[in-house]
Amino acid sequence: MGIGEDDLDVDEDMDDMSIDGRLHNESGEPQTFMVTIRNADGEKITSDEWEVGAGETKPVSAVGKPNESRTVEVTVDGVTETETLEFGVEAEPGKRAGYVEITYTQDGTVEVVFTPPSVGGAGLARVEEPLYEISEPECSGGGDRDPLWLCENMDTEPSLAFDQMATSSMVFANEGLAFDEENEGNRQFYAVLLTDEDDLDRIDENTGDDVGELIEGTDFESEVLLAAQTGWGLGSETPHFKRIEETDDGAHAFGCYRRSCGGTGDVTMRTVVARFERPENLNEAIVSLTFDPKYLVNFEAGEGVVTIDGL
């Protein structure tokens, strides 16, 4: 949906468009976000509509440039809010320079703010090349090889102490990945940070025994849970965390796919759940997952489902 390119006032140069947007729907019903963005000269550079499910977040790529301003007009359910934002940050090659956070609240109001990377944004490229050597071992006649070869040379320190379990069964009750034909062939990722007892309502009651025991055994006074869900592929190719590093703003988990010879013949979502000691600050949780010898993906808890086309 939205307007066509001929309706825009200016064709924006996409160079340095390293500020993304995130649409947060805190209400109990799906909402349509109508967003128009103008540059400092008042020229319309973006105008579109996005459907965002109840309680979900939808990412929007490339809405602004560092050291420039944008006027953002948002209408949700008949409520309109307009804010002029100054993006007073410096561009760094390969990194996000921040986020325009657009929130439709439970009270039916619209909020528009800019969040620099230092206070919530990961500041990382969505997809990048792993910064360590990866060599794919051959499958022997018996089909044996280390299934964690994608992160064999990944650093294990520094790391918080953690336990993890992975599954190809359902984990989340009413959120996360949902297969449809439009997503077939795409890679999708989703992360959730569970920090208190109330968050357990987000877990499906039929979660498998091993993962369920890990979740139920969490002491939220001293521990938290990070779940990373991926799709779509073999149920045997589950995600695995190699380390979980404490950061100034929370935690950053690093890992890879478990990829053995052969494997199951199904196509499904896969989830890893890690329980780790509660960091001093807990404003964000980032996952960096190597899914191919040439590529790793960065995604955050709270940013919604991330879809990558063409890789």
mmCIF file of N, CA, C and O in Angstrom, residues 167-178 202-208 211-212 215 229 232 268-271:
data_model
loop_
_atom_site.group_PDB
_atom_site.id
_atom_site.type_symbol
_atom_site.label_atom_id
_atom_site.label_comp_id
_atom_site.label_asym_id
_atom_site.label_seq_id
_atom_site.Cartn_x
_atom_site.Cartn_y
_atom_site.Cartn_z
ATOM 1 N N THR A 167 14.701 -26.407 20.026
ATOM 2 C CA THR A 167 13.580 -27.242 19.620
ATOM 3 C C THR A 167 13.040 -26.785 18.275
ATOM 4 O O THR A 167 13.221 -25.622 17.886
ATOM 5 N N SER A 168 12.364 -27.689 17.580
ATOM 6 C CA SER A 168 11.629 -27.318 16.371
ATOM 7 C C SER A 168 10.130 -27.314 16.645
ATOM 8 O O SER A 168 9.327 -27.202 15.726
ATOM 9 N N SER A 169 9.753 -27.416 17.913
ATOM 10 C CA SER A 169 8.348 -27.368 18.311
ATOM 11 C C SER A 169 7.939 -25.942 18.646
ATOM 12 O O SER A 169 8.778 -25.052 18.791
ATOM 13 N N MET A 170 6.651 -25.721 18.829
ATOM 14 C CA MET A 170 6.121 -24.409 19.172
ATOM 15 C C MET A 170 6.614 -23.998 20.560
ATOM 16 O O MET A 170 6.644 -24.806 21.492
ATOM 17 N N VAL A 171 7.017 -22.720 20.702
ATOM 18 C CA VAL A 171 7.449 -22.184 21.989
ATOM 19 C C VAL A 171 6.568 -21.013 22.411
ATOM 20 O O VAL A 171 6.096 -20.953 23.542
ATOM 21 N N PHE A 172 6.313 -20.074 21.480
ATOM 22 C CA PHE A 172 5.527 -18.894 21.820
ATOM 23 C C PHE A 172 4.034 -19.159 21.614
ATOM 24 O O PHE A 172 3.628 -19.883 20.706
ATOM 25 N N ALA A 173 3.219 -18.537 22.472
ATOM 26 C CA ALA A 173 1.778 -18.765 22.419
ATOM 27 C C ALA A 173 1.116 -18.000 21.278
ATOM 28 O O ALA A 173 0.383 -18.582 20.473
ATOM 29 N N ASN A 174 1.354 -16.708 21.193
ATOM 30 C CA ASN A 174 0.634 -15.879 20.210
ATOM 31 C C ASN A 174 1.547 -14.855 19.545
ATOM 32 O O ASN A 174 1.132 -13.725 19.281
ATOM 33 N N GLU A 175 2.782 -15.224 19.293
ATOM 34 C CA GLU A 175 3.707 -14.285 18.665
ATOM 35 C C GLU A 175 4.791 -15.065 17.947
ATOM 36 O O GLU A 175 4.844 -16.290 18.010
ATOM 37 N N GLY A 176 5.663 -14.328 17.269
ATOM 38 C CA GLY A 176 6.764 -14.968 16.572
ATOM 39 C C GLY A 176 6.434 -15.293 15.136
ATOM 40 O O GLY A 176 5.542 -14.701 14.529
ATOM 41 N N LEU A 177 7.154 -16.258 14.577
ATOM 42 C CA LEU A 177 7.014 -16.596 13.167
ATOM 43 C C LEU A 177 5.708 -17.332 12.899
ATOM 44 O O LEU A 177 5.251 -18.130 13.710
ATOM 45 N N ALA A 178 5.129 -17.041 11.747
ATOM 46 C CA ALA A 178 3.924 -17.730 11.286
ATOM 47 C C ALA A 178 4.083 -17.971 9.799
ATOM 48 O O ALA A 178 4.229 -17.027 9.019
ATOM 49 N N ARG A 202 3.526 -15.677 27.725
ATOM 50 C CA ARG A 202 3.815 -15.635 26.293
ATOM 51 C C ARG A 202 4.270 -16.993 25.757
ATOM 52 O O ARG A 202 4.455 -17.155 24.550
ATOM 53 N N ILE A 203 4.471 -17.957 26.663
ATOM 54 C CA ILE A 203 4.975 -19.270 26.274
ATOM 55 C C ILE A 203 3.817 -20.232 26.051
ATOM 56 O O ILE A 203 2.869 -20.286 26.844
ATOM 57 N N ASP A 204 3.876 -21.010 24.973
ATOM 58 C CA ASP A 204 2.842 -21.994 24.672
ATOM 59 C C ASP A 204 2.830 -23.081 25.751
ATOM 60 O O ASP A 204 3.889 -23.589 26.151
ATOM 61 N N GLU A 205 1.646 -23.435 26.213
ATOM 62 C CA GLU A 205 1.533 -24.407 27.301
ATOM 63 C C GLU A 205 1.972 -25.799 26.889
ATOM 64 O O GLU A 205 2.223 -26.665 27.736
ATOM 65 N N ASN A 206 2.081 -26.043 25.576
ATOM 66 C CA ASN A 206 2.496 -27.358 25.091
ATOM 67 C C ASN A 206 3.970 -27.405 24.700
ATOM 68 O O ASN A 206 4.398 -28.318 23.984
ATOM 69 N N THR A 207 4.749 -26.430 25.175
ATOM 70 C CA THR A 207 6.184 -26.433 24.893
ATOM 71 C C THR A 207 6.808 -27.739 25.380
ATOM 72 O O THR A 207 6.481 -28.238 26.461
ATOM 73 N N GLY A 208 7.728 -28.281 24.578
ATOM 74 C CA GLY A 208 8.338 -29.577 24.873
ATOM 75 C C GLY A 208 8.978 -29.653 26.240
ATOM 76 O O GLY A 208 9.333 -28.635 26.851
ATOM 77 N N VAL A 211 12.707 -27.932 26.905
ATOM 78 C CA VAL A 211 12.634 -26.471 26.860
ATOM 79 C C VAL A 211 11.706 -25.959 27.960
ATOM 80 O O VAL A 211 12.003 -24.961 28.632
ATOM 81 N N GLY A 212 10.578 -26.651 28.173
ATOM 82 C CA GLY A 212 9.647 -26.244 29.210
ATOM 83 C C GLY A 212 10.277 -26.269 30.596
ATOM 84 O O GLY A 212 10.069 -25.363 31.409
ATOM 85 N N ILE A 215 12.608 -23.280 31.026
ATOM 86 C CA ILE A 215 11.865 -22.045 31.249
ATOM 87 C C ILE A 215 11.271 -22.007 32.656
ATOM 88 O O ILE A 215 11.418 -21.023 33.383
ATOM 89 N N GLN A 229 14.113 -17.279 17.561
ATOM 90 C CA GLN A 229 13.356 -18.149 16.664
ATOM 91 C C GLN A 229 13.776 -17.866 15.231
ATOM 92 O O GLN A 229 13.961 -16.706 14.843
ATOM 93 N N TRP A 232 12.970 -20.363 7.508
ATOM 94 C CA TRP A 232 12.304 -21.655 7.567
ATOM 95 C C TRP A 232 13.263 -22.691 7.021
ATOM 96 O O TRP A 232 14.015 -22.392 6.078
ATOM 97 N N THR A 268 10.328 -26.057 8.836
ATOM 98 C CA THR A 268 9.660 -25.571 10.039
ATOM 99 C C THR A 268 10.438 -24.403 10.633
ATOM 100 O O THR A 268 11.497 -24.013 10.132
ATOM 101 N N MET A 269 9.902 -23.844 11.724
ATOM 102 C CA MET A 269 10.620 -22.863 12.519
ATOM 103 C C MET A 269 11.479 -23.608 13.535
ATOM 104 O O MET A 269 11.221 -24.759 13.883
ATOM 105 N N ARG A 270 12.543 -22.942 14.020
ATOM 106 C CA ARG A 270 13.416 -23.531 15.028
ATOM 107 C C ARG A 270 13.668 -22.480 16.105
ATOM 108 O O ARG A 270 13.796 -21.292 15.800
ATOM 109 N N THR A 271 13.778 -22.889 17.363
ATOM 110 C CA THR A 271 13.934 -21.936 18.460
ATOM 111 C C THR A 271 14.982 -22.424 19.444
ATOM 112 O O THR A 271 15.018 -23.618 19.777
#
